[in-house]
């Protein structure tokens, strides 16, 4: 059974850092591009970042570029999102998501984790 | 950057009604448009990929189509369990990025 489980969220002061993790199981993690998507309370979906299956390519939304870093450890089937210089507007539920087709880094998301809440507040 | 315009932002319809949601891209995105359903308190669920392909296990009352840069999502006969917010999503390579539409909240009249 394909499963994605995020962890690492919490309450953090503006300007501080946080590292999110996404543990994958039930599929060959090392073959799939992976994404982070966030959803602020009561708002829509916002794409955050993508990493290719082997970690060689990474891209970010303009809103997080230079502050967030996506990475992965294929030996541990885990995806990460390192977040620095956090702002109030980064407050959201952060989901990791798996692409549907392993041939493409960009594709529809056929599996989402339940998400981890990040609250940036003083 | 490619802009996605999703409409309407909300709608109210009766059980059995045909419901249509549209997403318009600001430039050609080929077939690369997907549709998701998000029920309250739940994670998004993929319904349609590449404009018109029904994801495995999704009821056939859901469908998608494309005409140029205009994409349409249809529920042929609205059911009570279809109450949700629906999002379109596109991706492009230059530069590599992905965009969601603003969402359409579907309610029962």
Coordinates of C-alpha atoms in Angstrom, one line a residue:
Chain A
X1 CA 0.0 0.0 0.0
X2 CA 1.4 3.3 -1.1
X3 CA 1.9 5.6 1.9
X4 CA 3.4 9.0 2.5
X5 CA 3.8 10.3 6.1
X6 CA 5.0 13.8 6.9
X7 CA 6.5 14.9 10.1
X8 CA 8.5 17.8 11.5
X9 CA 5.8 20.5 11.6
X10 CA 5.2 22.8 14.6
X11 CA 5.1 26.3 15.8
X12 CA 8.1 28.4 15.1
X13 CA 9.0 32.1 15.4
X14 CA 9.5 34.3 12.3
X15 CA 13.0 34.0 11.0
X16 CA 13.7 30.6 12.4
X17 CA 14.1 27.3 10.6
X18 CA 12.3 24.0 10.4
X19 CA 12.9 20.7 8.6
X20 CA 10.1 18.6 7.3
X21 CA 10.3 14.9 6.5
X22 CA 8.2 12.6 4.3
X23 CA 8.5 8.9 4.8
X24 CA 7.5 6.9 1.8
X25 CA 6.5 3.2 1.6
X26 CA 4.7 0.8 -0.8
X27 CA 6.4 1.9 -4.0
X28 CA 9.9 2.2 -5.4
X29 CA 10.6 5.7 -4.0
X30 CA 13.9 6.0 -5.8
X31 CA 12.1 5.9 -9.2
X32 CA 9.7 8.8 -8.7
X33 CA 9.9 12.6 -8.7
X34 CA 8.5 14.1 -5.5
X35 CA 6.9 17.4 -4.7
X36 CA 5.9 19.5 -1.7
X37 CA 2.6 21.3 -1.9
X38 CA 1.2 23.6 0.9
X39 CA -2.2 24.8 1.8
X40 CA -2.7 27.8 4.1
X41 CA -5.7 27.6 6.5
X42 CA -8.9 28.1 4.5
X43 CA -6.9 28.7 1.3
X44 CA -6.1 26.9 -1.9
X45 CA -3.2 24.7 -2.9
X46 CA 0.2 26.1 -3.6
X47 CA 3.1 24.2 -5.2
X48 CA 6.3 24.6 -3.2
X49 CA 9.1 22.5 -4.7
X50 CA 10.0 19.5 -6.8
X51 CA 12.9 17.0 -6.8
X52 CA 13.7 14.5 -9.6
X53 CA 13.9 10.8 -8.8
X54 CA 17.7 10.9 -8.3
X55 CA 17.9 14.3 -6.7
X56 CA 19.8 15.8 -9.6
X57 CA 17.1 18.4 -10.4
X58 CA 15.3 20.7 -8.0
X59 CA 13.0 23.6 -8.6
X60 CA 11.1 26.0 -6.4
X61 CA 8.2 28.3 -6.3
X62 CA 9.3 32.0 -6.4
X63 CA 7.7 32.5 -2.9
X64 CA 10.2 30.1 -1.3
X65 CA 13.3 30.3 -3.6
X66 CA 16.4 30.9 -1.7
X67 CA 14.8 30.1 1.7
X68 CA 13.7 26.4 1.2
X69 CA 15.7 23.4 0.1
X70 CA 14.2 20.1 -1.1
X71 CA 16.3 17.0 -0.8
X72 CA 15.9 13.2 -0.6
X73 CA 17.6 10.1 0.8
X74 CA 16.7 7.2 -1.5
X75 CA 18.4 4.8 0.8
X76 CA 15.9 5.7 3.5
X77 CA 12.9 6.3 1.3
X78 CA 12.6 9.8 2.7
X79 CA 11.9 13.3 1.3
X80 CA 12.9 16.5 3.1
X81 CA 12.1 20.2 3.0
X82 CA 14.5 22.4 4.9
X83 CA 12.9 25.8 5.6
X84 CA 14.9 28.8 6.6
X85 CA 13.9 32.4 7.4
X86 CA 10.3 31.5 7.9
X87 CA 7.6 34.1 7.5
X88 CA 4.1 34.3 8.8
X89 CA 2.9 33.7 5.2
X90 CA 4.6 30.3 5.3
X91 CA 2.0 29.1 7.8
X92 CA 0.3 26.1 6.1
X93 CA -0.2 22.4 6.0
X94 CA 2.7 21.0 4.0
X95 CA 2.0 17.9 1.9
X96 CA 4.4 15.7 0.1
X97 CA 3.1 14.2 -3.1
X98 CA 4.1 11.5 -5.5
X99 CA 3.9 11.8 -9.3
X100 CA 1.8 9.3 -11.1
X101 CA 4.3 8.3 -13.8
X102 CA 7.9 7.6 -12.9
X103 CA 8.9 8.7 -16.4
X104 CA 8.1 12.3 -15.6
X105 CA 9.3 14.7 -12.8
X106 CA 6.3 16.8 -13.5
X107 CA 3.0 14.9 -13.6
X108 CA -0.3 14.5 -11.9
X109 CA -0.1 13.6 -8.2
X110 CA -1.6 10.3 -7.5
X111 CA -0.7 10.1 -3.9
X112 CA -0.6 12.7 -1.1
X113 CA 0.5 12.6 2.4
X114 CA -1.8 13.8 5.2
X115 CA 0.4 16.8 5.8
X116 CA 2.2 18.4 8.6
X117 CA 1.1 21.8 10.0
X118 CA 3.7 24.6 10.1
X119 CA 2.7 27.7 12.1
X120 CA 5.0 30.7 12.0
X121 CA 4.1 33.1 14.8
X122 CA 5.8 35.1 17.5
Chain B
X1 CA 4.7 32.6 -16.4
X2 CA 1.5 30.7 -17.4
X3 CA -1.6 31.9 -15.6
X4 CA -4.5 29.6 -14.8
X5 CA -8.0 31.1 -14.5
X6 CA -10.5 28.7 -12.8
X7 CA -14.2 29.5 -12.8
X8 CA -16.5 29.7 -11.1
X9 CA -15.1 30.1 -7.6
X10 CA -18.2 28.4 -6.2
X11 CA -21.5 26.9 -7.4
X12 CA -24.6 25.4 -6.0
X13 CA -26.5 22.7 -7.9
X14 CA -29.1 20.1 -7.2
X15 CA -28.5 16.3 -7.0
X16 CA -28.6 14.9 -10.5
X17 CA -27.5 18.2 -12.2
X18 CA -24.7 18.5 -14.7
X19 CA -21.9 20.6 -13.3
X20 CA -19.2 22.2 -15.3
X21 CA -16.0 23.9 -14.1
X22 CA -13.5 25.5 -16.4
X23 CA -9.8 26.4 -16.3
X24 CA -8.2 28.7 -18.9
X25 CA -4.5 28.8 -19.5
X26 CA -2.8 32.0 -20.6
X27 CA -0.8 30.1 -23.2
X28 CA -0.6 26.7 -24.7
X29 CA 0.0 24.0 -22.1
X30 CA -0.8 21.1 -24.5
X31 CA -2.7 18.4 -22.6
X32 CA -0.9 19.0 -19.2
X33 CA -3.9 19.8 -17.0
X34 CA -5.1 17.7 -14.1
X35 CA -8.2 17.9 -11.9
X36 CA -8.4 17.1 -8.2
X37 CA -11.2 16.8 -5.6
X38 CA -10.6 17.9 -2.1
X39 CA -13.3 17.1 0.5
X40 CA -13.3 19.0 3.8
X41 CA -10.6 17.9 6.1
X42 CA -9.1 15.5 3.5
X43 CA -6.2 15.5 1.1
X44 CA -6.7 16.2 -2.6
X45 CA -7.6 13.2 -4.8
X46 CA -6.6 12.9 -8.4
X47 CA -9.7 12.6 -10.7
X48 CA -8.5 13.5 -14.2
X49 CA -5.0 13.6 -15.6
X50 CA -3.7 14.9 -18.9
X51 CA -6.9 16.8 -19.5
X52 CA -9.2 13.9 -20.2
X53 CA -7.9 10.6 -18.7
X54 CA -10.0 9.2 -15.8
X55 CA -7.8 8.0 -12.9
X56 CA -8.3 4.4 -11.9
X57 CA -11.2 3.9 -9.6
X58 CA -12.8 7.3 -10.2
X59 CA -16.5 7.1 -11.1
X60 CA -17.4 7.7 -14.8
X61 CA -19.7 10.6 -14.0
X62 CA -16.4 12.6 -13.8
X63 CA -14.9 13.7 -17.1
X64 CA -12.5 16.3 -18.6
X65 CA -12.0 17.8 -21.9
X66 CA -9.7 20.3 -23.7
X67 CA -10.2 22.8 -26.4
X68 CA -7.1 24.7 -27.1
X69 CA -6.2 26.5 -23.9
X70 CA -9.6 26.0 -22.4
X71 CA -10.2 23.0 -20.1
X72 CA -13.5 21.7 -18.8
X73 CA -14.3 19.4 -15.9
X74 CA -17.7 17.9 -15.8
X75 CA -19.8 16.0 -13.3
X76 CA -22.6 14.5 -15.4
X77 CA -24.9 13.9 -12.5
X78 CA -24.1 15.5 -9.2
X79 CA -24.2 13.2 -6.2
X80 CA -24.3 14.2 -2.5
X81 CA -20.8 12.7 -2.0
X82 CA -19.4 15.1 -4.7
X83 CA -19.5 18.0 -2.3
X84 CA -15.9 19.3 -2.3
X85 CA -13.6 21.9 -3.7
X86 CA -12.2 21.1 -7.1
X87 CA -8.8 22.3 -8.4
X88 CA -7.2 22.3 -11.7
X89 CA -3.4 22.0 -11.9
X90 CA -1.0 22.6 -14.8
X91 CA 2.7 22.2 -15.2
X92 CA 5.2 23.6 -17.6
X93 CA 8.9 23.2 -18.2
X94 CA 10.1 26.7 -19.1
X95 CA 10.7 27.5 -16.3
X96 CA 9.9 24.3 -14.5
X97 CA 6.9 25.0 -12.3
X98 CA 3.5 23.9 -11.4
X99 CA 0.3 26.0 -10.8
X100 CA -3.0 25.2 -9.2
X101 CA -6.2 27.0 -10.1
X102 CA -8.0 28.9 -7.4
X103 CA -10.5 26.2 -6.7
X104 CA -14.2 25.7 -7.2
X105 CA -16.4 25.0 -4.2
X106 CA -19.3 22.8 -5.1
X107 CA -22.4 22.7 -2.9
X108 CA -25.8 21.0 -3.0
X109 CA -28.7 23.3 -3.5

